[in-house]
Short mmCIF file of N, CA and C in Angstrom, two decimals:
data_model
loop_
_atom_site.label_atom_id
_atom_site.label_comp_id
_atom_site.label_asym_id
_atom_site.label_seq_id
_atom_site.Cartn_x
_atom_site.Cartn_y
_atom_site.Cartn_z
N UNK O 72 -43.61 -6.82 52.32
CA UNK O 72 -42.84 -7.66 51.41
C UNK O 72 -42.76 -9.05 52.01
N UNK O 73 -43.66 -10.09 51.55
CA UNK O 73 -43.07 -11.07 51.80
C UNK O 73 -41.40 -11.89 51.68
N UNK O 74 -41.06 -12.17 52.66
CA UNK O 74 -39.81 -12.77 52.16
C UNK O 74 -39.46 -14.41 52.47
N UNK O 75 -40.67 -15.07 52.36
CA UNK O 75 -40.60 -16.43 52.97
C UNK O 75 -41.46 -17.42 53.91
N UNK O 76 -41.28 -18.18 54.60
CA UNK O 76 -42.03 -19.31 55.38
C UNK O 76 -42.02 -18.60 56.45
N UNK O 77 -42.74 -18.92 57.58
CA UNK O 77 -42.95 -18.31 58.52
C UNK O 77 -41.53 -18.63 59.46
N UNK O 78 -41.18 -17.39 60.39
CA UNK O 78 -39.57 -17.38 60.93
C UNK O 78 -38.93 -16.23 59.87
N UNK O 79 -39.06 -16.47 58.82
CA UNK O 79 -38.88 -16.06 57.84
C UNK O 79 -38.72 -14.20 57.98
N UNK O 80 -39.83 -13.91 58.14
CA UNK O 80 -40.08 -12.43 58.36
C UNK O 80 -38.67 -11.92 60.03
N UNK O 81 -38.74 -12.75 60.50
CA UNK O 81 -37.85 -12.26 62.03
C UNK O 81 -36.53 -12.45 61.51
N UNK O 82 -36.06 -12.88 61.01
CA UNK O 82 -34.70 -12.99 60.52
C UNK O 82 -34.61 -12.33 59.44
N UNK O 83 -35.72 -11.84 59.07
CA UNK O 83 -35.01 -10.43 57.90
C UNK O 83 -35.15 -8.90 58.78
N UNK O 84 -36.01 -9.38 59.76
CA UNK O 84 -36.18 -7.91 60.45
C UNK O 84 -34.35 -7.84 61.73
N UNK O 85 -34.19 -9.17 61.56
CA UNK O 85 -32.79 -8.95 62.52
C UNK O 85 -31.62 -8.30 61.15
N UNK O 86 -31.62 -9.33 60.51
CA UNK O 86 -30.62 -8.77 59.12
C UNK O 86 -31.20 -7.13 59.18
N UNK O 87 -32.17 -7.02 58.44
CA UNK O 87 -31.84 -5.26 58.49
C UNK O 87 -31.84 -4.73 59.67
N UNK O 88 -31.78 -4.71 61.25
CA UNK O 88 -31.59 -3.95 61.85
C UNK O 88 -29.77 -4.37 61.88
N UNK O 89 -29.26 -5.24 61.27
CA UNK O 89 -27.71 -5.43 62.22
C UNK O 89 -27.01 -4.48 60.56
N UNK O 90 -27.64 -4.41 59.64
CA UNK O 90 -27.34 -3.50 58.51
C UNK O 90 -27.36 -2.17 58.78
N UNK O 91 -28.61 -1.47 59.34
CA UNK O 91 -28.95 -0.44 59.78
C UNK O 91 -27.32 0.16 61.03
N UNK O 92 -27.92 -0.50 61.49
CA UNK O 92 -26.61 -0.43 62.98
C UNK O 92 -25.53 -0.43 62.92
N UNK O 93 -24.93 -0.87 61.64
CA UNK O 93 -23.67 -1.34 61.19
C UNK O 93 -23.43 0.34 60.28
N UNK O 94 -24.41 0.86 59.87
CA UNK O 94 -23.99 1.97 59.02
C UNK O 94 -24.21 3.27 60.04
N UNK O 95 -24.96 3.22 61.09
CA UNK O 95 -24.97 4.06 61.89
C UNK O 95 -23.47 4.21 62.69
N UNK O 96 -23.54 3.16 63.51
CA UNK O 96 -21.67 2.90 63.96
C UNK O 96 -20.95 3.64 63.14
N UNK O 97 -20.40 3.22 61.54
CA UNK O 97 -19.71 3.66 60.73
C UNK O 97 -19.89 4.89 60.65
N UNK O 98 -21.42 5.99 59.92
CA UNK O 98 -21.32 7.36 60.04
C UNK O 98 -20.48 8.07 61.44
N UNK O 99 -21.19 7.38 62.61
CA UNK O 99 -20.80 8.23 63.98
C UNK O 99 -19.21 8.02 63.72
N UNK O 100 -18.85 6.78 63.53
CA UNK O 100 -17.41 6.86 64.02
C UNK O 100 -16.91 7.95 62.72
N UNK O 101 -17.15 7.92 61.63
CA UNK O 101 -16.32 9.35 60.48
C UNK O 101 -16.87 10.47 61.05
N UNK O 102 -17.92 10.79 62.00
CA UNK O 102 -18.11 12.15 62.01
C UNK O 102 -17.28 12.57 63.44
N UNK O 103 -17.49 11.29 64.20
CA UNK O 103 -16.35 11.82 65.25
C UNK O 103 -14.89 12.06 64.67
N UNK O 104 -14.58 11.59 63.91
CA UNK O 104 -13.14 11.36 63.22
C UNK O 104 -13.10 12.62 62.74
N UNK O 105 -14.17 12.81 61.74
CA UNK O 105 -13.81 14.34 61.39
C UNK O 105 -13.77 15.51 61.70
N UNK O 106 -14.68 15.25 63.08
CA UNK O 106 -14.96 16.34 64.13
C UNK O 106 -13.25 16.72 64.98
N UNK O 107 -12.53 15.47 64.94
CA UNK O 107 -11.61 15.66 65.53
C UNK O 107 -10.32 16.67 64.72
N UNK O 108 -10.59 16.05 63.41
CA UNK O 108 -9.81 16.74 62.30
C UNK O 108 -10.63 18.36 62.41
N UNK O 109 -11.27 18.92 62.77
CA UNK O 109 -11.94 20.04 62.48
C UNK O 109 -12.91 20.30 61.83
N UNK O 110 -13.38 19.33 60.76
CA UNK O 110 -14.71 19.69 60.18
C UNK O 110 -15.92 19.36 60.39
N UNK O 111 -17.06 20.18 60.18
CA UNK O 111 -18.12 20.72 60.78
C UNK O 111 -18.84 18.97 60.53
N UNK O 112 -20.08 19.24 61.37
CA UNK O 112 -20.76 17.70 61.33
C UNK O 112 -21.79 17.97 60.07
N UNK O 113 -22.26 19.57 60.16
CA UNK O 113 -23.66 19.51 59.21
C UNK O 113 -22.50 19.30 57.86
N UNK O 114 -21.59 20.04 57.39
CA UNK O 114 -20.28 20.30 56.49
C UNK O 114 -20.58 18.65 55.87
N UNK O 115 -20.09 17.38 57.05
CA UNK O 115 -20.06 16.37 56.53
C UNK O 115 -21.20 15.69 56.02
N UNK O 116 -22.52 15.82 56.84
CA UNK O 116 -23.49 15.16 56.57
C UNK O 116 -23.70 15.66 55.14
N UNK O 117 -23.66 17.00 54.48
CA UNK O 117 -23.98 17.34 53.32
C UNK O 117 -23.21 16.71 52.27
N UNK O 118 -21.82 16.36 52.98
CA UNK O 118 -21.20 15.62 51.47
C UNK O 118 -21.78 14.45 51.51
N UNK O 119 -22.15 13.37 52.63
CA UNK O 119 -21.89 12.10 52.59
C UNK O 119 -23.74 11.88 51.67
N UNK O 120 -24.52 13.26 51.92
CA UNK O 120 -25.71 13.05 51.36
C UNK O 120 -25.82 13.34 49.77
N UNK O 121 -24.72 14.07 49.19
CA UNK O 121 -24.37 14.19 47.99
C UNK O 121 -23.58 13.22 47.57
N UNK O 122 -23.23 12.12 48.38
CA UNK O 122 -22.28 11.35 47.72
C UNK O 122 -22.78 9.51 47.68
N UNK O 123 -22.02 8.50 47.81
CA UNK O 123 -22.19 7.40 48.69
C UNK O 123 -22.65 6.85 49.03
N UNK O 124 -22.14 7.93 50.23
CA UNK O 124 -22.61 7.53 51.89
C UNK O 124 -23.98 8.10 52.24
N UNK O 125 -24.63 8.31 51.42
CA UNK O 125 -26.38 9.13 51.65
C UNK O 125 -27.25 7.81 52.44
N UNK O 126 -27.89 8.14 53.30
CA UNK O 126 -28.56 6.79 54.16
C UNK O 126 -29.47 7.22 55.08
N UNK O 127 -30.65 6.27 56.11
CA UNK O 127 -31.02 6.76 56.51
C UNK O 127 -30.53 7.35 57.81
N UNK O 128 -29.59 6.60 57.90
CA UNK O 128 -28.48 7.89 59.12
C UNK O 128 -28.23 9.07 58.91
N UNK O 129 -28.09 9.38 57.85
CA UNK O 129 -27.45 10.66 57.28
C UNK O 129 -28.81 11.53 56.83
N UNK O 130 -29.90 10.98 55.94
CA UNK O 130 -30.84 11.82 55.76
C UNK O 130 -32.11 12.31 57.41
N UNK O 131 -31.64 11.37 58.23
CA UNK O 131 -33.17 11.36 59.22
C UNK O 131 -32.51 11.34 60.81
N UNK O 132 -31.30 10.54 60.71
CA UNK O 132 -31.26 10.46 62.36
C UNK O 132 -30.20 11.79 62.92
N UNK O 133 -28.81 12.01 61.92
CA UNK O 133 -28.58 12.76 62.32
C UNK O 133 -28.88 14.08 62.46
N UNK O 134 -30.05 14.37 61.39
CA UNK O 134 -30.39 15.88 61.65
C UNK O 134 -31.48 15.88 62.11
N UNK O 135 -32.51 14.80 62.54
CA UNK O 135 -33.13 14.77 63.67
C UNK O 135 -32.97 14.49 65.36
N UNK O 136 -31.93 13.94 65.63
CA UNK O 136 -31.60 13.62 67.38
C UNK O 136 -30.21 13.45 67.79
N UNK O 137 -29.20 13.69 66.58
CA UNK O 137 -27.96 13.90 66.75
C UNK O 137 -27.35 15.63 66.40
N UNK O 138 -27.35 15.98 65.81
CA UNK O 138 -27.09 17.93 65.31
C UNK O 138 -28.35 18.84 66.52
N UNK O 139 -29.19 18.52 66.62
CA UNK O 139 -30.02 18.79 67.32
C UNK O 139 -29.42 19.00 68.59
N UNK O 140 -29.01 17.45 69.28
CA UNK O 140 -28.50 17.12 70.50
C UNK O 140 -30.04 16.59 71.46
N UNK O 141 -30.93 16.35 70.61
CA UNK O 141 -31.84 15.90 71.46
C UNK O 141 -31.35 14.37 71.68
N UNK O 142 -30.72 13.41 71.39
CA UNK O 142 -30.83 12.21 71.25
C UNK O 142 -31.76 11.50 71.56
N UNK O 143 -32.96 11.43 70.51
CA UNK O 143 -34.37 11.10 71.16
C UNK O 143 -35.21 10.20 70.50
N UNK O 144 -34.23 9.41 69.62
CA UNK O 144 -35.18 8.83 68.81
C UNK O 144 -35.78 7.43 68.99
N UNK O 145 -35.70 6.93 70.34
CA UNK O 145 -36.64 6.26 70.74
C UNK O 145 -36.32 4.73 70.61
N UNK O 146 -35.01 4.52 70.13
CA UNK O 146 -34.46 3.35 70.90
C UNK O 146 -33.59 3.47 71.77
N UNK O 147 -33.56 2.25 73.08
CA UNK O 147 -31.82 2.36 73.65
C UNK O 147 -30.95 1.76 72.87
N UNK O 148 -30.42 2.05 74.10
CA UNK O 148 -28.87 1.03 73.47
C UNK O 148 -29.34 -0.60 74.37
N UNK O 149 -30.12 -1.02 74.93
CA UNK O 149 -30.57 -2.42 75.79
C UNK O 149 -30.76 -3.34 74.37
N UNK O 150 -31.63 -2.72 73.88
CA UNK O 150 -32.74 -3.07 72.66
C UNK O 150 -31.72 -2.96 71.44
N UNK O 151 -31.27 -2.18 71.35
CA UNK O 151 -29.80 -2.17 69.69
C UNK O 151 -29.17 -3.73 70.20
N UNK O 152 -28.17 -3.41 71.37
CA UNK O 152 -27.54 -4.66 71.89
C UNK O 152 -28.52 -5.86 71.62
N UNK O 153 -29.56 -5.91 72.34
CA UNK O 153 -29.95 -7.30 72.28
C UNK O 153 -30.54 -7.84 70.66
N UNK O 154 -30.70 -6.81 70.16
CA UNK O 154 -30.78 -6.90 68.28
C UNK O 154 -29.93 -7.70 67.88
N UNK O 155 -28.35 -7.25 68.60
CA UNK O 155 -27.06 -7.42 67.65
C UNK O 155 -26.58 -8.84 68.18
N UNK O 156 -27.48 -9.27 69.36
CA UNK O 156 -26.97 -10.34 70.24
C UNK O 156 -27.92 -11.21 69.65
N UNK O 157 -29.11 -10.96 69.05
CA UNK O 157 -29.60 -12.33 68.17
C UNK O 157 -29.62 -12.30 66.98
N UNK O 158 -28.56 -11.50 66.42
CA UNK O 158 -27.77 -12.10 65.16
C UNK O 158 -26.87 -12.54 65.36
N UNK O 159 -26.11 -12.31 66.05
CA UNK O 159 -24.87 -13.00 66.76
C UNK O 159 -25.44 -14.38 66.65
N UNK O 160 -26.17 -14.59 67.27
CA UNK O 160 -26.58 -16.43 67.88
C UNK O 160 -27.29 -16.47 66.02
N UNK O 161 -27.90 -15.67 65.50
CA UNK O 161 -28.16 -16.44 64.23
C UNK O 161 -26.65 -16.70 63.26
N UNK O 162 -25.85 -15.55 63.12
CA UNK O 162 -24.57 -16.10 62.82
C UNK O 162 -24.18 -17.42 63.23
N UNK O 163 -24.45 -17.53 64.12
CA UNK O 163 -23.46 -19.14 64.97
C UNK O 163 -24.18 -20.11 64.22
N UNK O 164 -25.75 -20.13 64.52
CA UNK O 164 -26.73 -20.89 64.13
C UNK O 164 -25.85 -21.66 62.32
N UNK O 165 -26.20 -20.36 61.80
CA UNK O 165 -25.74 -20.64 59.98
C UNK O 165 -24.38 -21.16 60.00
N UNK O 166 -23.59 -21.42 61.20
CA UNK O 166 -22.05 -21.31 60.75
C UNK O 166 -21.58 -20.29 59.83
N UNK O 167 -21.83 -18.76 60.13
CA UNK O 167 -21.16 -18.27 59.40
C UNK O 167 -20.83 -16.88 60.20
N UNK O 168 -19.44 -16.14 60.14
CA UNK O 168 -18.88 -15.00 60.78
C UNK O 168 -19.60 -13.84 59.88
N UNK O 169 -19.69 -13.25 61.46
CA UNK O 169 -19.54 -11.78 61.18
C UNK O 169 -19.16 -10.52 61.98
N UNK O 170 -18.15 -10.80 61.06
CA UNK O 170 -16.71 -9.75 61.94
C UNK O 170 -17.22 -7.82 62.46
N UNK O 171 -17.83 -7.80 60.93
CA UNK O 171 -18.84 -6.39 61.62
C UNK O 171 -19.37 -6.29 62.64
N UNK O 172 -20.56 -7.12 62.84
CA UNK O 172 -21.40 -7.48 63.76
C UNK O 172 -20.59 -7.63 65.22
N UNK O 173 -19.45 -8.37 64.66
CA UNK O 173 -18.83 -8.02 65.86
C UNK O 173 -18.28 -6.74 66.74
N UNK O 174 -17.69 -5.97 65.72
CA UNK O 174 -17.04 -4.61 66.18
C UNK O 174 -18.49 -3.69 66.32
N UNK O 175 -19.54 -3.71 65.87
CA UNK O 175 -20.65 -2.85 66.32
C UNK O 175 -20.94 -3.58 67.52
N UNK O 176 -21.21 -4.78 67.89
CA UNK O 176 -21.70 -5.20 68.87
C UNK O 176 -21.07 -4.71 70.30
N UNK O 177 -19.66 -4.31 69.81
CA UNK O 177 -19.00 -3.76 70.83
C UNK O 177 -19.17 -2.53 71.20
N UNK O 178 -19.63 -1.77 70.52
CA UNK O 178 -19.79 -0.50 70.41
C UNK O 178 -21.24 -0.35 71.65
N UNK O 179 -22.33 -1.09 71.53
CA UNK O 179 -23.62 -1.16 71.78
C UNK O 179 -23.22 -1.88 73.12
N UNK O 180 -22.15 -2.84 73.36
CA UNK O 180 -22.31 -3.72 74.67
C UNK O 180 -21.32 -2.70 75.74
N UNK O 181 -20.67 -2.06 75.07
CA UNK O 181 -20.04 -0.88 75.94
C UNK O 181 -20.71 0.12 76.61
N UNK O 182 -21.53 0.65 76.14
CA UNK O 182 -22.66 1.75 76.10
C UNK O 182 -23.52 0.82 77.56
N UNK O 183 -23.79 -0.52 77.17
CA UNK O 183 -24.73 -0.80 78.24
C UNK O 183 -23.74 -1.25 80.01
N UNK O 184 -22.64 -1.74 79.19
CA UNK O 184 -22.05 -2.18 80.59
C UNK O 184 -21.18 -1.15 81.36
N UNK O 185 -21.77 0.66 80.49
CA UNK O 185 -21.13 1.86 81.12
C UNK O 185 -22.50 2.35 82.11
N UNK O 186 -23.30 1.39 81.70
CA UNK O 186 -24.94 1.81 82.68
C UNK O 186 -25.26 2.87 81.71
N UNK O 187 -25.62 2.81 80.61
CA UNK O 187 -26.26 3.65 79.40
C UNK O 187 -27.56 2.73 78.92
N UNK O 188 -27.76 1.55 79.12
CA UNK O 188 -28.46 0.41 78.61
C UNK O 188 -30.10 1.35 78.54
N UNK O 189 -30.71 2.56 79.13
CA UNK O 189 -31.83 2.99 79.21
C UNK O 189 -31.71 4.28 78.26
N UNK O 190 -30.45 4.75 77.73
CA UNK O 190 -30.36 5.79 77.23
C UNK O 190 -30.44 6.03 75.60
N UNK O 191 -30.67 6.65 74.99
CA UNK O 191 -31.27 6.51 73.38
C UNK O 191 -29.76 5.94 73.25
N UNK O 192 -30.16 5.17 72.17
CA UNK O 192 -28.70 4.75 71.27
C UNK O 192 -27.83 5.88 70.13
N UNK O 193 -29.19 6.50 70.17
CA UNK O 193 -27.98 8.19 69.47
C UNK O 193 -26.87 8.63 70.02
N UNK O 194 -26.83 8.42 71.56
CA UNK O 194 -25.82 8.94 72.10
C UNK O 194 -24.48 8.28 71.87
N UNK O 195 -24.65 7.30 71.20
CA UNK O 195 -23.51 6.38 70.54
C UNK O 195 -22.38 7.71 69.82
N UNK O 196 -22.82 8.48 69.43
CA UNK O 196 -21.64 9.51 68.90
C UNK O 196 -21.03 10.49 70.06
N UNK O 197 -21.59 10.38 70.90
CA UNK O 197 -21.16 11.02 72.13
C UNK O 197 -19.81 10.25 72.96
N UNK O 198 -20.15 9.43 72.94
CA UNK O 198 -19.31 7.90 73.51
C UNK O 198 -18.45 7.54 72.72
N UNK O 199 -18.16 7.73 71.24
CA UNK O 199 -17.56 7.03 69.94
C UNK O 199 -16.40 8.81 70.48
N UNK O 200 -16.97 10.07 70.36
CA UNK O 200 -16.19 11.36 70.15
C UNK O 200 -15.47 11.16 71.61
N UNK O 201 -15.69 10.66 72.86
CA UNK O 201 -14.23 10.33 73.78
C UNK O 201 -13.90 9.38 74.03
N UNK O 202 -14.49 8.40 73.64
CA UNK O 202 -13.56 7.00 74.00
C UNK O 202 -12.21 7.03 71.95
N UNK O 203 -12.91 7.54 70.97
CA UNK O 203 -11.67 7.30 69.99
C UNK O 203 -11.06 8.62 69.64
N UNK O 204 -11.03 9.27 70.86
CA UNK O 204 -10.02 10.43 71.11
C UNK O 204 -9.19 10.68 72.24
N UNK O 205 -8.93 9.13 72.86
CA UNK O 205 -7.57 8.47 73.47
C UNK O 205 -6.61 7.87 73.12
#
């Protein structure tokens, strides 16, 4: 798909990964949430895929490297972070906020400054189920 002048293509590939990342964050954090409340993860993934919330989080990552427990799908968390860190600087660039971007970014800069920075970024639900069950 073209989407423009050259530059053009890298700043849509940052926009959809800080989209992507932003809905991954969100699933992990409701399934830890609901995990805490008691209900099952496959339980949820089936509603959120009948409903909504159907995505490629929900159709591909979690029942490939999260339910599994392989967490293997072949990014870290170095590479998510530094994704979310040059939209960040493109945010600034445009003058314009983004408060999401922010609270995922935290999510991803935690993970690396816990010395996780080499470890798949799936494990983000691992990390989300005890750090927001204090």
């Amino acid at each position: 798909i073209h989407v423009g002048p050259v530059g053009s293509g890298h700043v849509m590939k940052l926009i959809h990964n800080h989209v992507s990342h932003a809905v991954f964050a969100a699933t992990c954090e409701g399934v830890a949430l609901g995990q805490r409340l008691g209900l099952s993860s496959k339980d949820m993934l089936e509603v959120f895929n009948e409903g909504n919330a159907r995505s490629y989080t929900t159709e591909v990552r979690f029942p490939k490297f999260i339910l599994p427990e392989t967490y293997n799908s072949g990014a870290t968390f170095n590479i998510v972070c530094k994704d979310m860190a040059l939209v960040r600087a493109l945010g600034r660039r445009a003058k314009f906020r983004l408060p999401i971007n922010d609270c995922t970014y935290r999510y991803w800069k935690h993970a690396v400054d816990a010395g996780l920075g080499q470890d798949d970024w799936s494990k983000i639900v691992l990390l989300l189920q005890a750090h927001l069950a204090k």
